[in-house]
Amino acid sequence: MRIKKSFIQLSFICMLLASSFIASEENAHVITNKSVAVASDQTDIKVMLKKMYLRQLNEWPDGSPVKVYLPEQGSAALNWFYEHILEMSESEVAEYWLKLKQKTGETPHRQIASSSMLLKVVNQFEGAWGVASASESELPDKVKIILSQ
Amino acid sequence: MHHSSLMSRRVLLKPKKLLVFPVLITIPFFSAQLAAEESDIEKRINALEQKMIEKDKRIDELEINAIGFEDRLGSRALARAFEASSLDIGGFLHQTLTYADGEDGNSTSFNRTVFELLVKAQFNEDWSAFMAQAFMRQSDDPFVNGSRFDPQFNSNSGTDTVIAWAQYRINDSANLQIGRFISPQGIINIEHFPAILLEPEQPQFLRPFGSDTIFSNFVTGLHFYGNQFVGNNHANQLSYHLYTGNAAKNPNDLVYGARVAYQLSDQGVTFGLNANGGERNNTEGGSFNTWGADVLIDKGAFQLKTEIFSSDESPVTGRDDRLGWYIQPIYKINASWTSFYRYDFLDNGKNEGDSVENILGVTFKPIQNIHLRATYTRKTVDENQTFAEADMNIVQLSGTFSF
């Protein structure tokens, strides 16, 4: 009986530890320059952002050009973007860009290692959007969040 | 005397008492004020310290970036474009080792070495150019260079401007290219480059490189194309192409073509319809019209490609209508390994005998830019007026190294 109780307690502790590990995966959000006007429907925004990333769609609904800025390879924010917005693995993304580069010379979007610099760049350029870590709570004046999860 | 000194002392003490009382009252007030000021100063110091920490963090990030640039550039000079907002350079090296086994003989050769340089220049948001220059050393089909029974490799060196177009982009729905471009027909012809292909020996109806077995792989002329997003959430994609120009082997006459494709994004299915026509090359003569269809299914680890092209040839002695088709299921084992099979049929309309290939292959990507492959092909060519039916076995190892 005592051993059974200890086992249950140990299992409970293990579950708590496991859940805290899972919960520690970082969230991120998609930010844009405030010059951009987008629909409020989250599904529409996700579909649109995916097409923009894949260079299938190069203009906002108002016709202004799109500029995309992403965090550095391997960052938690970029992994979040691949998983939740693109719904593609890293190898699928790499294969996609290899095909596009070979067929048309199009290259992947600019990646910025510094999170504070990424915010500044999106703040600077009209039509810009990027992916920032949710831990970046203080946004520049001309930046807004359009999608978070 | 004593009394007066006491009095004077009392008189002197009174003002001091009078002073002490207000001081005693105000001490707590001043203490509180001092404490408040100290607290305020402490807060300001903490805020300054916090800003200093953030500035240090940003400086660290900038220094890491600077170290990254330094590591990449060192003391080397930067290459600059004469006139372009951006210039991207890439390319690939492709090498094959082929064992060909016929009924009367066999041969092994490092039969193809291709180095291709790709350059993309962006002039501004609307204008761009893309070029692909190939430097090749390769053999003709050993079963053609030799015979269908006894393969023989040869070696031809040459260069080819595979692609060279300038583009004006109006918007996503309207783009115009002028120059040399890949004929926008089917699936694999558009993919074209060895770095992308699972099987660098393209389907029979696209061989040999730069030919027009059924339609011309490349055209020099004008190409208009675009795409629109339709359906729920605008998720599905409709793309269209129109082109005209000269085929590689016939600079005096025009060929033309069109393609429409519809992609059901959620289902991972793309349907394509193709049409092209024009004059055959000077050697063959005559005119032709071709129709084609293709389906691409891309769902998780499973992919299926299939294309069919059929031509209607004008009556020319020794030539009939042409038909080529293949079906290619693909299974992605994991991020690095892929396996595939292809059944490939060709009737080239020259009464040489229908040709069927069964290809089984596996590819490995140790890193995303390196594509290693091993394929086995069992090929059968029907008898014709001159030759009996022939069976061939081909094993090929190849590698494509992209940069």
Coordinates of C-alpha atoms in Angstrom, one line a residue:
Chain A
M1 CA 0.0 0.0 0.0
R2 CA 2.8 2.3 1.0
I3 CA 4.8 1.4 -2.2
K4 CA 1.6 2.0 -4.3
K5 CA 1.2 5.4 -2.8
S6 CA 4.8 6.3 -3.4
F7 CA 4.5 5.2 -7.0
I8 CA 1.4 7.3 -7.6
Q9 CA 3.2 10.3 -6.0
L10 CA 6.2 9.8 -8.2
S11 CA 4.1 9.4 -11.4
F12 CA 2.3 12.7 -10.5
I13 CA 5.6 14.5 -10.0
C14 CA 6.9 13.1 -13.4
M15 CA 3.7 14.3 -15.1
L16 CA 4.1 17.8 -13.6
L17 CA 7.7 18.0 -14.8
A18 CA 6.8 16.7 -18.3
S19 CA 3.9 19.2 -18.6
S20 CA 6.1 22.1 -17.5
F21 CA 8.7 21.0 -20.1
I22 CA 6.1 21.0 -22.8
A23 CA 4.6 24.3 -21.7
S24 CA 8.0 25.9 -21.8
E25 CA 8.0 25.9 -25.7
E26 CA 8.2 29.5 -26.7
N27 CA 5.2 31.3 -28.3
A28 CA 5.6 34.1 -30.9
H29 CA 3.5 36.5 -32.8
V30 CA 3.3 37.9 -36.3
I31 CA 3.9 41.7 -36.3
T32 CA 3.3 44.2 -39.1
N33 CA 4.0 47.8 -39.7
K34 CA 0.8 49.8 -38.8
S35 CA 0.6 50.9 -42.5
V36 CA -0.8 47.5 -43.2
A37 CA -4.6 46.9 -43.1
V38 CA -5.5 43.2 -42.8
A39 CA -8.8 41.3 -42.3
S40 CA -9.6 40.2 -38.8
D41 CA -10.3 36.5 -39.7
Q42 CA -7.3 34.5 -38.3
T43 CA -7.6 31.7 -40.9
D44 CA -7.6 34.3 -43.7
I45 CA -4.5 35.9 -42.2
K46 CA -2.7 32.6 -41.8
V47 CA -3.4 31.6 -45.4
M48 CA -2.3 35.0 -46.7
L49 CA 1.0 35.0 -44.6
K50 CA 1.9 31.5 -45.9
K51 CA 1.5 32.6 -49.5
M52 CA 3.5 35.7 -48.8
Y53 CA 6.3 33.7 -47.3
L54 CA 6.3 31.3 -50.2
R55 CA 6.5 34.3 -52.6
Q56 CA 3.2 33.3 -54.2
L57 CA 1.6 36.5 -53.1
N58 CA 3.7 39.7 -53.2
E59 CA 1.2 42.4 -52.5
W60 CA -1.1 43.3 -49.6
P61 CA -4.9 43.6 -50.5
D62 CA -4.4 47.3 -51.1
G63 CA -1.7 46.6 -53.7
S64 CA 1.3 47.8 -51.7
P65 CA 4.4 45.6 -51.8
V66 CA 5.1 43.0 -49.1
K67 CA 8.4 43.0 -47.2
V68 CA 9.1 39.9 -45.0
Y69 CA 11.6 39.8 -42.1
L70 CA 12.2 36.6 -40.1
P71 CA 14.2 35.7 -37.0
E72 CA 17.3 33.6 -37.4
Q73 CA 17.4 30.0 -38.4
G74 CA 17.0 27.7 -35.4
S75 CA 15.3 30.3 -33.2
A76 CA 12.2 29.3 -31.2
A77 CA 10.2 32.1 -32.9
L78 CA 11.1 30.8 -36.4
N79 CA 10.2 27.2 -35.4
W80 CA 6.9 28.5 -34.2
F81 CA 6.3 30.1 -37.5
Y82 CA 7.2 27.0 -39.5
E83 CA 4.9 24.8 -37.2
H84 CA 1.8 27.0 -36.7
I85 CA 1.7 29.3 -39.8
L86 CA 3.4 27.4 -42.6
E87 CA 2.6 24.0 -41.3
M88 CA 5.9 22.7 -42.9
S89 CA 8.9 21.0 -41.5
E90 CA 12.3 22.7 -41.8
S91 CA 13.4 20.2 -44.5
E92 CA 10.2 20.9 -46.5
V93 CA 10.9 24.6 -46.3
A94 CA 14.5 24.0 -47.4
E95 CA 13.4 21.9 -50.3
Y96 CA 10.8 24.5 -51.4
W97 CA 13.5 27.2 -51.5
L98 CA 15.9 25.0 -53.4
K99 CA 13.2 24.4 -56.1
L100 CA 12.3 28.1 -56.3
K101 CA 16.0 29.2 -56.5
Q102 CA 16.7 26.8 -59.3
K103 CA 13.6 27.7 -61.3
T104 CA 13.4 31.5 -60.9
G105 CA 16.3 32.6 -58.9
E106 CA 14.1 33.7 -56.0
T107 CA 15.8 33.5 -52.6
P108 CA 14.5 33.2 -49.1
H109 CA 13.4 36.2 -47.1
R110 CA 15.9 38.1 -45.0
Q111 CA 16.6 36.7 -41.5
I112 CA 17.6 39.0 -38.7
A113 CA 19.5 37.6 -35.8
S114 CA 18.8 40.4 -33.3
S115 CA 15.2 40.5 -32.1
S116 CA 15.3 44.2 -31.3
M117 CA 16.7 45.0 -34.8
L118 CA 13.8 42.9 -36.3
L119 CA 11.3 45.1 -34.5
K120 CA 13.1 48.2 -35.7
V121 CA 13.1 47.1 -39.3
V122 CA 9.3 46.3 -39.3
N123 CA 8.8 49.6 -37.6
Q124 CA 10.8 51.4 -40.3
F125 CA 9.3 50.0 -43.6
E126 CA 5.7 50.3 -44.7
G127 CA 4.3 47.0 -45.8
A128 CA 6.7 45.0 -43.6
W129 CA 5.8 42.0 -41.5
G130 CA 7.9 39.8 -39.4
V131 CA 7.8 37.1 -36.6
A132 CA 8.8 38.1 -33.1
S133 CA 9.1 36.2 -29.9
A134 CA 6.2 36.7 -27.5
S135 CA 8.7 37.7 -24.8
E136 CA 9.2 41.0 -26.8
S137 CA 6.3 42.8 -25.1
E138 CA 7.5 46.3 -25.8
L139 CA 6.7 47.1 -29.4
P140 CA 7.9 50.2 -31.3
D141 CA 5.3 52.9 -32.2
K142 CA 4.5 51.7 -35.7
V143 CA 4.3 48.0 -35.0
K144 CA 1.2 46.0 -34.2
I145 CA 0.5 42.3 -33.7
I146 CA -1.8 40.7 -36.2
L147 CA -1.6 37.1 -35.2
S148 CA -0.5 35.3 -32.1
Q149 CA -0.9 31.8 -30.7
Chain B
M1 CA 24.7 88.3 41.4
H2 CA 23.8 84.7 41.4
H3 CA 20.2 85.5 40.7
S4 CA 21.0 87.7 37.7
S5 CA 23.3 85.1 36.2
L6 CA 20.5 82.5 36.6
M7 CA 18.1 84.9 34.9
S8 CA 20.5 85.5 32.1
R9 CA 21.0 81.8 31.7
R10 CA 17.3 81.3 31.6
V11 CA 17.0 84.1 29.1
L12 CA 19.7 82.4 27.0
L13 CA 18.1 78.9 27.4
K14 CA 14.6 80.1 26.3
P15 CA 15.5 80.8 22.7
K16 CA 17.3 77.4 22.5
K17 CA 14.2 75.7 23.8
L18 CA 12.1 77.6 21.4
L19 CA 14.4 76.5 18.6
V20 CA 14.5 72.8 19.6
F21 CA 10.8 72.4 19.6
P22 CA 10.2 73.3 16.0
V23 CA 13.3 71.3 15.0
L24 CA 12.0 68.3 16.8
I25 CA 8.6 68.7 15.0
T26 CA 10.2 69.1 11.6
I27 CA 12.8 66.3 11.9
P28 CA 10.2 63.6 11.1
F29 CA 8.9 65.7 8.2
F30 CA 12.4 66.2 6.7
S31 CA 13.2 62.5 7.4
A32 CA 10.2 61.4 5.4
Q33 CA 11.1 63.8 2.6
L34 CA 14.6 62.5 2.6
A35 CA 13.4 59.0 2.6
A36 CA 11.1 59.8 -0.3
E37 CA 13.9 61.4 -2.2
E38 CA 16.2 58.5 -1.5
S39 CA 13.5 56.1 -2.8
D40 CA 13.1 58.2 -5.9
I41 CA 16.8 58.3 -6.5
E42 CA 17.0 54.6 -6.0
K43 CA 14.2 54.0 -8.5
R44 CA 16.0 56.2 -11.0
I45 CA 19.2 54.4 -10.5
N46 CA 17.4 51.0 -10.9
A47 CA 15.8 52.3 -14.1
L48 CA 19.2 53.5 -15.4
E49 CA 20.7 50.2 -14.5
Q50 CA 18.0 48.4 -16.4
K51 CA 18.5 50.6 -19.5
M52 CA 22.2 49.9 -19.2
I53 CA 21.6 46.2 -19.2
E54 CA 19.4 46.5 -22.3
K55 CA 21.9 48.6 -24.1
D56 CA 24.6 46.1 -23.2
K57 CA 22.4 43.3 -24.5
R58 CA 21.9 45.2 -27.8
I59 CA 25.6 45.9 -28.1
D60 CA 26.3 42.2 -27.6
E61 CA 23.8 41.3 -30.3
L62 CA 25.4 43.9 -32.7
E63 CA 28.9 42.6 -31.9
I64 CA 27.8 39.1 -32.6
N65 CA 26.4 40.2 -36.0
A66 CA 29.6 42.1 -36.7
I67 CA 31.7 39.0 -35.8
G68 CA 29.5 37.0 -38.2
F69 CA 30.1 39.5 -41.0
E70 CA 33.8 39.5 -40.2
D71 CA 34.0 35.8 -40.2
R72 CA 32.3 35.6 -43.7
L73 CA 34.2 38.5 -45.4
G74 CA 37.5 38.8 -43.5
S75 CA 39.8 40.9 -45.6
R76 CA 38.1 40.0 -48.9
A77 CA 36.7 42.6 -51.2
L78 CA 32.9 42.8 -51.7
A79 CA 31.6 42.0 -55.2
R80 CA 29.2 44.6 -56.4
A81 CA 26.8 44.7 -59.4
F82 CA 27.2 47.5 -61.9
E83 CA 23.5 48.3 -61.9
A84 CA 21.1 46.2 -59.7
S85 CA 19.4 46.6 -56.4
S86 CA 20.4 43.0 -55.7
L87 CA 22.4 40.2 -57.3
D88 CA 22.2 36.6 -56.3
I89 CA 24.6 34.0 -57.6
G90 CA 24.2 30.2 -57.3
G91 CA 24.5 27.1 -59.3
F92 CA 25.2 23.4 -59.1
L93 CA 27.6 20.6 -60.1
H94 CA 26.0 17.4 -61.4
Q95 CA 27.9 14.2 -61.9
T96 CA 26.7 10.7 -63.0
L97 CA 28.2 7.3 -63.2
T98 CA 26.3 4.9 -65.4
Y99 CA 26.5 1.2 -66.1
A100 CA 24.6 0.2 -69.3
D101 CA 24.0 -3.4 -70.0
G102 CA 22.6 -4.6 -73.4
E103 CA 22.0 -8.0 -74.8
D104 CA 25.3 -8.1 -76.6
G105 CA 27.6 -5.9 -74.4
N106 CA 27.9 -3.5 -71.6
S107 CA 29.7 -0.3 -70.8
T108 CA 30.4 1.9 -67.7
S109 CA 31.2 5.6 -67.8
F110 CA 31.3 8.8 -65.7
N111 CA 29.1 9.9 -68.6
R112 CA 27.8 13.3 -67.5
T113 CA 29.5 16.3 -65.8
V114 CA 27.5 19.5 -65.7
F115 CA 28.4 22.8 -64.0
E116 CA 25.6 25.3 -64.2
L117 CA 25.8 28.9 -63.0
L118 CA 22.6 30.7 -62.0
V119 CA 22.4 34.5 -61.7
K120 CA 19.4 36.5 -60.6
A121 CA 19.5 40.3 -60.9
Q122 CA 16.8 42.5 -59.4
F123 CA 16.8 45.9 -61.0
N124 CA 13.9 47.3 -59.0
E125 CA 10.6 46.0 -57.6
D126 CA 9.2 45.4 -61.1
W127 CA 12.2 44.4 -63.3
S128 CA 14.4 41.4 -62.9
A129 CA 16.5 39.0 -65.0
F130 CA 17.5 35.4 -64.5
M131 CA 20.2 33.5 -66.3
A132 CA 21.4 29.9 -66.2
Q133 CA 24.6 29.1 -68.1
A134 CA 25.6 25.4 -68.4
F135 CA 29.1 24.0 -69.0
M136 CA 28.7 20.3 -70.0
R137 CA 30.7 17.3 -70.8
Q138 CA 28.3 14.5 -71.5
S139 CA 27.6 11.4 -73.6
D140 CA 24.8 10.8 -76.0
D141 CA 22.4 7.9 -75.2
P142 CA 24.7 4.9 -75.2
F143 CA 22.0 2.7 -76.8
V144 CA 21.8 5.2 -79.7
N145 CA 25.5 6.0 -80.0
G146 CA 26.2 2.3 -80.0
S147 CA 23.2 0.1 -80.7
R148 CA 20.1 -1.0 -78.8
F149 CA 22.0 -4.3 -78.1
D150 CA 25.5 -3.0 -77.4
P151 CA 25.8 0.4 -75.6
Q152 CA 28.7 2.7 -76.3
F153 CA 29.3 6.0 -74.5
N154 CA 30.9 9.0 -76.2
S155 CA 31.9 12.4 -74.9
N156 CA 30.7 15.8 -76.1
S157 CA 31.7 19.1 -74.5
G158 CA 29.8 22.3 -74.9
T159 CA 28.1 25.2 -73.3
D160 CA 24.5 26.2 -73.4
T161 CA 22.7 29.3 -72.3
V162 CA 19.9 27.2 -70.7
I163 CA 17.8 30.2 -69.5
A164 CA 18.2 33.9 -70.0
W165 CA 15.1 36.1 -69.5
A166 CA 14.3 39.6 -68.4
Q167 CA 10.9 40.0 -66.6
Y168 CA 8.5 42.9 -66.1
R169 CA 6.2 42.2 -63.2
I170 CA 2.9 44.1 -63.2
N171 CA 1.5 42.2 -60.3
D172 CA 1.0 38.6 -59.2
S173 CA -1.6 38.1 -61.9
A174 CA 0.5 39.5 -64.8
N175 CA 4.2 39.0 -65.5
L176 CA 5.9 39.2 -68.9
Q177 CA 9.2 37.5 -69.7
I178 CA 11.3 38.0 -72.8
G179 CA 14.3 35.8 -73.7
R180 CA 15.0 32.1 -73.3
F181 CA 12.8 30.2 -70.9
I182 CA 11.7 26.7 -70.0
S183 CA 8.5 25.8 -71.9
P184 CA 5.8 26.0 -69.2
Q185 CA 4.4 22.6 -70.0
G186 CA 3.7 19.8 -67.6
I187 CA 5.4 19.2 -64.3
I188 CA 8.9 17.9 -64.8
N189 CA 9.9 20.1 -67.7
I190 CA 9.1 23.1 -65.5
E191 CA 11.1 21.6 -62.6
H192 CA 13.9 20.8 -65.0
F193 CA 17.0 21.2 -62.9
P194 CA 18.9 18.2 -61.7
A195 CA 19.1 19.6 -58.2
I196 CA 15.4 19.3 -57.9
L197 CA 14.7 16.1 -59.8
L198 CA 14.6 12.7 -58.2
E199 CA 15.6 11.1 -61.5
P200 CA 18.0 13.3 -63.5
E201 CA 17.2 11.2 -66.6
Q202 CA 14.0 13.0 -67.3
P203 CA 11.0 11.2 -68.7
Q204 CA 11.6 9.9 -72.2
F205 CA 9.4 12.5 -73.9
L206 CA 11.7 15.2 -72.5
R207 CA 14.9 13.7 -73.8
P208 CA 17.4 14.4 -75.1
F209 CA 18.2 17.7 -73.3
G210 CA 17.1 20.7 -75.3
S211 CA 15.1 18.6 -77.9
D212 CA 11.6 18.6 -79.2
T213 CA 10.7 14.9 -79.0
I214 CA 7.1 15.9 -78.5
F215 CA 7.4 19.6 -77.6
S216 CA 10.4 21.9 -77.4
N217 CA 11.9 21.9 -73.8
F218 CA 13.0 25.5 -74.2
V219 CA 11.7 28.5 -76.2
T220 CA 13.3 31.8 -77.0
G221 CA 10.5 34.4 -77.2
L222 CA 7.7 35.9 -75.0
H223 CA 6.1 34.3 -72.0
F224 CA 3.1 35.8 -70.2
Y225 CA 2.0 34.2 -66.9
G226 CA 0.3 34.9 -63.6
N227 CA -1.8 33.4 -60.8
Q228 CA -4.9 34.1 -58.9
F229 CA -6.1 32.8 -55.5
V230 CA -9.7 31.5 -55.5
G231 CA -12.0 29.4 -53.4
N232 CA -12.6 29.4 -49.6
N233 CA -10.1 31.7 -47.8
H234 CA -8.6 32.2 -51.3
A235 CA -6.5 29.1 -50.6
N236 CA -6.7 27.5 -54.0
Q237 CA -4.4 28.7 -56.8
L238 CA -5.2 29.2 -60.5
S239 CA -2.1 29.7 -62.6
Y240 CA -1.8 30.3 -66.4
H241 CA 0.9 30.7 -69.0
L242 CA 0.9 31.8 -72.7
Y243 CA 4.1 31.8 -74.8
T244 CA 5.4 32.0 -78.3
G245 CA 8.8 32.1 -79.8
N246 CA 11.5 30.0 -81.6
A247 CA 12.3 26.4 -80.6
A248 CA 16.0 25.6 -80.3
K249 CA 16.3 23.7 -83.6
N250 CA 14.1 26.0 -85.7
P251 CA 14.9 29.7 -85.5
N252 CA 12.9 30.5 -88.6
D253 CA 9.4 29.4 -87.5
L254 CA 7.3 30.0 -84.4
V255 CA 6.0 27.6 -81.8
Y256 CA 3.3 28.6 -79.3
G257 CA 1.8 27.1 -76.2
A258 CA -0.5 27.6 -73.1
R259 CA -0.9 26.0 -69.8
V260 CA -3.6 26.3 -67.1
A261 CA -3.2 24.7 -63.7
Y262 CA -5.5 24.6 -60.7
Q263 CA -4.2 23.7 -57.2
L264 CA -6.5 22.5 -54.5
S265 CA -4.4 23.7 -51.6
D266 CA -6.0 21.7 -48.7
Q267 CA -6.1 18.5 -50.7
G268 CA -2.6 18.9 -52.0
V269 CA -3.7 18.2 -55.6
T270 CA -2.9 20.1 -58.8
F271 CA -4.4 19.6 -62.2
G272 CA -2.8 20.9 -65.3
L273 CA -3.9 21.2 -69.0
N274 CA -1.4 22.0 -71.7
A275 CA -1.4 22.8 -75.4
N276 CA 1.3 23.7 -77.8
G277 CA 2.1 23.6 -81.5
G278 CA 4.0 25.1 -84.4
E279 CA 6.5 23.9 -86.9
R280 CA 8.9 21.1 -86.4
N281 CA 12.6 21.6 -86.9
N282 CA 14.1 21.9 -90.3
T283 CA 15.4 18.3 -90.3
E284 CA 12.0 16.8 -89.6
G285 CA 9.7 19.3 -91.3
G286 CA 6.0 19.5 -90.9
S287 CA 3.8 21.0 -88.2
F288 CA 2.3 19.7 -85.1
N289 CA -0.3 20.3 -82.4
T290 CA 0.0 18.8 -78.9
W291 CA -2.3 18.5 -76.0
G292 CA -1.3 17.4 -72.6
A293 CA -2.5 16.8 -69.0
D294 CA -0.8 16.4 -65.7
V295 CA -1.7 15.6 -62.1
L296 CA 0.4 16.2 -59.0
I297 CA -0.7 14.8 -55.7
D298 CA 1.4 16.0 -52.7
K299 CA 0.1 14.7 -49.4
G300 CA 2.4 14.3 -46.5
A301 CA 5.0 11.6 -47.2
F302 CA 3.3 10.5 -50.4
Q303 CA 3.5 12.2 -53.8
L304 CA 2.3 11.2 -57.2
K305 CA 3.2 12.7 -60.5
T306 CA 1.7 11.8 -63.9
E307 CA 1.8 13.4 -67.2
I308 CA 0.6 12.6 -70.7
F309 CA 1.4 14.4 -74.0
S310 CA 0.1 13.5 -77.4
S311 CA 0.9 15.2 -80.7
D312 CA -1.0 15.4 -83.9
E313 CA 1.6 15.6 -86.7
S314 CA 1.1 16.9 -90.2
P315 CA 1.6 14.1 -92.7
V316 CA 5.3 13.6 -93.4
T317 CA 6.9 10.5 -94.7
G318 CA 8.2 8.3 -92.0
R319 CA 6.6 10.2 -89.2
D320 CA 3.4 9.5 -87.2
D321 CA 1.7 11.1 -84.3
R322 CA 3.6 11.0 -81.0
L323 CA 2.6 9.9 -77.5
G324 CA 4.5 10.0 -74.2
W325 CA 3.3 9.5 -70.7
Y326 CA 4.6 8.4 -67.3
I327 CA 3.3 7.8 -63.8
Q328 CA 5.7 8.3 -60.8
P329 CA 4.7 7.5 -57.2
I330 CA 7.1 8.8 -54.6
Y331 CA 7.5 8.0 -50.9
K332 CA 9.4 10.3 -48.6
I333 CA 10.9 7.9 -46.0
N334 CA 12.2 10.7 -43.9
A335 CA 13.7 14.2 -44.2
S336 CA 16.8 12.7 -45.9
W337 CA 15.6 9.6 -47.8
T338 CA 13.1 9.3 -50.6
S339 CA 12.1 6.3 -52.7
F340 CA 10.3 6.4 -56.1
Y341 CA 9.2 4.3 -59.1
R342 CA 8.4 5.5 -62.6
Y343 CA 6.7 3.7 -65.5
D344 CA 7.5 5.6 -68.6
F345 CA 6.2 5.1 -72.2
L346 CA 7.2 6.8 -75.4
D347 CA 6.1 6.4 -79.0
N348 CA 8.3 9.0 -80.8
G349 CA 6.4 8.7 -84.0
K350 CA 9.5 7.6 -86.0
N351 CA 8.6 4.0 -86.2
E352 CA 11.6 3.0 -84.1
G353 CA 9.5 0.9 -81.7
D354 CA 7.7 1.9 -78.6
S355 CA 10.0 2.3 -75.6
V356 CA 9.1 1.4 -72.0
E357 CA 11.1 2.1 -68.9
N358 CA 10.6 0.9 -65.4
I359 CA 12.7 2.9 -63.0
L360 CA 13.3 2.2 -59.3
G361 CA 15.3 4.7 -57.3
V362 CA 16.3 5.9 -53.9
T363 CA 17.7 9.4 -53.1
F364 CA 19.6 10.6 -50.1
K365 CA 20.2 14.2 -48.9
P366 CA 22.9 14.3 -46.3
I367 CA 22.3 18.1 -46.2
Q368 CA 19.6 19.9 -48.1
N369 CA 21.8 21.1 -50.9
I370 CA 23.3 17.7 -51.8
H371 CA 21.3 15.2 -53.6
L372 CA 22.7 11.7 -54.0
R373 CA 20.8 9.1 -56.0
A374 CA 20.9 5.4 -57.1
T375 CA 18.5 4.2 -59.8
Y376 CA 17.9 1.0 -61.7
T377 CA 16.2 1.1 -65.0
R378 CA 14.8 -1.8 -67.0
K379 CA 14.1 -0.7 -70.5
T380 CA 12.4 -2.5 -73.4
V381 CA 12.3 -1.2 -77.0
D382 CA 9.9 -2.9 -79.4
E383 CA 11.0 -4.3 -82.6
N384 CA 10.9 -2.2 -85.7
Q385 CA 11.5 -2.7 -89.4
T386 CA 15.3 -2.9 -88.8
F387 CA 15.8 -4.2 -85.4
A388 CA 14.4 -6.9 -83.1
E389 CA 13.0 -6.1 -79.6
A390 CA 15.8 -5.2 -77.1
D391 CA 16.0 -5.3 -73.3
M392 CA 18.4 -3.1 -71.5
N393 CA 19.5 -2.7 -67.9
I394 CA 20.9 0.6 -66.6
V395 CA 22.3 1.4 -63.1
Q396 CA 23.1 4.9 -62.4
L397 CA 24.7 6.7 -59.4
S398 CA 24.5 10.5 -59.5
G399 CA 25.1 13.5 -57.3
T400 CA 24.0 17.1 -57.6
F401 CA 25.7 19.6 -55.4
S402 CA 24.0 23.0 -55.2
F403 CA 25.2 26.3 -53.9

